[in-house]
Amino acid sequence: MTQNTRSQRTQQPPQPDVIDLGKLLGLLLDGKWIIIFTTFVFAVVGVAYALLATPIYKADALIQVEQKNSGMPVLSEGLSDMFAQESNAATEIEIIKSRMVLGKTVDKFNLTTVASPDYLPIIGKGLATRLGTEAHIKVERFEIPDYAETGGYTLTLDNSETGAYTLYDQNGKLILKGTVGHLASSSRSTQNLETENLEPSPSQNLEPSNPATYFLFVSQLVGQQGQEFNLSKRSKLTAINWLATNLSVSERGKQSGILSFGFEGPNSQQNIDLLNDIATNYFLQNVDRNAAEAENSLEFLQEKLPEIKSQLTINEDALNQYRQDNESVDLGLEAQSTLKVMVELEAQLNELTFKESELAQRFTKEHPAYIAVLEKRKTLEAQKRKLEGQIRKLPKTQRAVLRLTRDVQVNQEIYVQLLNKSQELAIVKASTVGNVRILDKADSNGLAVKPKKPLIAVLATLLGGMLSVAFVLLRAAFHRGVESPDQIEEIGLSVYATIPKSEQQDKINKQLQKLKKTKKTRPVQAALLTEVNPADLAVEALRSLRTSLHFAMMEAKNNVIMITGPSPGIGKSFVSTNFASVIASSGQRVLVIDADMRKGHIGAGQQFAHSHGLSEVLVNSKSVEEVIHKSLLENLDFIAKGKTPPNPSELLMHARFTELVKWASENYDIVLIDTPPVLAVTDAAIVGRHSGTTLMVSRFGVTSTKELEVASDRLEQAGVETKGVILNAVEKTASSYYTYGYYNYAYKSE
């Protein structure tokens, strides 16, 4: 393609890229059946899923977490502080979902064993519920060898009346047989046990004598005979994670201390049982934790009491011995006053030691409370050093008695204090009730929380509508077929005619296809739309084309018209034959030549002798008079393609074709030559050199403007000018109604 070739056509400027709401609405109207059908299918699927999906139920419970206290108002302030730490809701929620709490529930309900009926995925259980064929199974114990696979086991109900069942592995191998309510085993010992009607409890810890033994205890099995159930084992950690995933815990309100428990699952009663057990386990661990705090402190005091008592005894003996040795020395008033103050200081220092130990576990040394304790200790120690200075001024004998008496009284104060705290802690331990209270036990209203049927139906319908609309718009966006004459004129080509799509022609084509398969023929009059329905809108468009060409051919070099197109399957043969019939009906003599010697099919299904035609003339095996089919219609003659030659292009370049066109032009008023597609082969460029007028056919919604542009440029490079374009098979769509229209102005008999 050259720039000169492109410049020969006056191209119109492209339309600006704007959103045409009318066009979009028209596209949606054109694709209304796709949208309606897709939306309907999605709606049906959504409703079916909502009705048949496995229902999910929810159980809920309510727990209050109170602020911790000692439980006894008479306790000292120090002990009350020890048990006054409050856990926030986030901490309590993590405790509830811990392995310590959930692990007990897993062990109690044997959640490491997974047993369920073998249903269809997603909708199986819901379908079985509606059909009344729902099955149930409850496995109390299922033990497998260490080497065995954990999943893929199938249990088949052999007899619904006796409860007999059979267990197979994933390879279909028989593992064991048993009955409901009896412990089944793959070992002979357990089988003998069953034969003797002994029913071991599933809770008994029966260790298998053989490590390769399977144990199975089914307590409930409901279903039809032949019903299959899936069994598998999972680790305890996996079971705990499953439990935590389905468990929801949240605080109602901010800093309310009210925790709302929820558990979702397909079995409503199981949800209630699991949630009650989790709440109970959390409550018990909280009570145990509070009692453990008091017990630890009590054990510490009970260890210290004997040491303090022993030290007190030693100090008392030393004081008595000194008095005996020094003949019962008594203290003066000043010494007694100093002793009293000294004992009080020692008691306060001892109390600060306990308090500092508690603060060290909770705060750093930079905390204000910790700093206050240290400052108070410094003050007391300064007073103690001052008293010790006064004591050193006393006589030696009184100093000794004062020191011994101080040791006795200080140890006595410490002993009494520890003894009192020990008794208080014993009361705390005995009266511990925990700071957790179960307000509402687990319960369920019996209504499924999932799936939300109305919401799913609405969402499925909306999804179907959106996807179908998106499909219609995307298809239109990627569709490059010509739908308007304006699109053709934008590339500089004139549109000579727009031929509406004819339903009658579709019927004719179907009949011709049937005749082709049965190798039958029919008259030409029954194969041409102009003869079957002369009032058809497509025929009226061809008459308009005849009028337009009458004036356009005045400046043509001859009366030869070439009908071509960029690609196959666009209706060139339909235009050629029916246009020739329209011209012949006006009284002009017309010759139609099928120059597509590769796949030409003009006249297929009629009583034509296709064994000779254009190819025979070009190879000089037949004369022109011998290949012309005359008397088909009045003023209309036809030359078929003949036998398919190996070199059609070379034959068209032969001088005999030039002579044939010259002879036809002299003997007929109009010569129509139907050619192969321009973009497929070069035949059209060769034929075009002999024609005075070249018309290119394009099909509505199929041929793109790019194809027309390239085909026209290729002809122009060969020296053939495209006179105009015929837009064929135009459909009246909502998206293009505003561009052009056709009106049914048919004949009507009076």
Coordinates of N, CA, C and O in Angstrom, one line a residue, residues 41 49 107 123 157-158 184 247 265 300 386 405 412 429 506 520 566 575 582 586-587 611 640 651 725 747:
V41 N -31.0 -18.0 34.0 CA -30.2 -19.2 34.5 C -29.6 -18.9 35.8 O -29.6 -19.8 36.7
Y49 N -29.6 -23.2 44.7 CA -28.5 -23.3 45.7 C -29.1 -22.8 47.1 O -28.8 -23.5 48.1
D107 N -11.3 -33.4 73.1 CA -11.2 -34.7 73.7 C -12.6 -35.3 74.2 O -12.8 -36.5 74.0
I123 N -25.1 -29.2 47.6 CA -26.5 -29.3 47.7 C -27.0 -30.7 48.2 O -28.2 -30.9 48.3
L157 N -23.7 -48.9 55.3 CA -24.7 -49.5 56.1 C -25.3 -50.7 55.4 O -26.0 -50.6 54.4
D158 N -25.0 -51.9 55.9 CA -25.5 -53.1 55.3 C -26.9 -53.5 55.6 O -27.6 -54.0 54.8
A184 N -16.3 -52.5 67.4 CA -15.8 -53.4 66.3 C -14.3 -53.2 66.2 O -13.7 -52.2 66.5
L247 N -15.9 -20.8 66.0 CA -16.3 -20.2 67.3 C -16.1 -18.7 67.1 O -15.0 -18.2 66.7
G265 N -22.5 -24.3 62.6 CA -22.3 -25.6 62.1 C -23.6 -26.2 61.5 O -24.7 -25.6 61.8
F300 N 3.6 -20.5 100.2 CA 4.8 -19.7 100.5 C 4.8 -19.3 102.0 O 5.8 -19.4 102.7
K386 N 18.9 6.7 113.7 CA 18.9 7.7 114.8 C 18.7 7.0 116.2 O 19.3 7.3 117.2
T405 N 15.6 -8.1 123.5 CA 14.1 -7.9 123.6 C 13.6 -7.4 122.2 O 12.5 -7.8 121.8
Q412 N 8.2 -11.8 116.8 CA 6.9 -12.1 117.3 C 5.8 -11.4 116.4 O 4.8 -11.9 116.0
K429 N -9.0 -19.2 99.6 CA -9.0 -20.4 98.7 C -10.3 -21.1 98.8 O -10.8 -21.7 97.8
D506 N -33.1 -16.7 3.2 CA -32.6 -17.7 4.1 C -33.3 -19.0 3.9 O -32.6 -20.1 3.9
K520 N -30.2 -33.2 -6.0 CA -31.4 -32.9 -6.8 C -31.3 -31.5 -7.4 O -30.5 -30.7 -6.9
P566 N -14.0 -8.5 0.0 CA -12.7 -8.7 0.6 C -12.5 -10.1 1.1 O -11.4 -10.6 1.3
V575 N -25.8 -11.3 -4.6 CA -25.9 -9.9 -5.2 C -25.8 -10.1 -6.7 O -26.6 -9.4 -7.5
V582 N -32.7 -8.4 -11.8 CA -33.3 -7.1 -11.8 C -33.0 -6.4 -13.0 O -33.9 -5.7 -13.6
S586 N -35.6 -5.3 -16.7 CA -35.9 -4.0 -17.3 C -35.8 -4.0 -18.8 O -35.8 -3.0 -19.4
G587 N -35.5 -5.2 -19.4 CA -35.4 -5.3 -20.8 C -34.0 -5.4 -21.4 O -33.8 -5.6 -22.6
S611 N -20.2 -29.3 -16.1 CA -19.0 -30.0 -16.5 C -18.3 -29.1 -17.6 O -17.1 -29.4 -17.9
A640 N -21.1 -20.8 -16.3 CA -20.7 -21.4 -15.0 C -19.1 -21.4 -15.0 O -18.4 -21.1 -15.9
L651 N -5.0 -18.7 -16.1 CA -6.0 -18.8 -17.2 C -6.7 -17.4 -17.4 O -7.0 -17.0 -18.5
V725 N -19.3 0.5 -2.8 CA -19.5 -0.6 -1.9 C -21.0 -0.9 -1.8 O -21.8 0.0 -1.7
Y747 N -46.4 -4.2 -2.5 CA -47.5 -4.1 -3.3 C -48.8 -4.7 -2.6 O -48.7 -5.6 -1.8

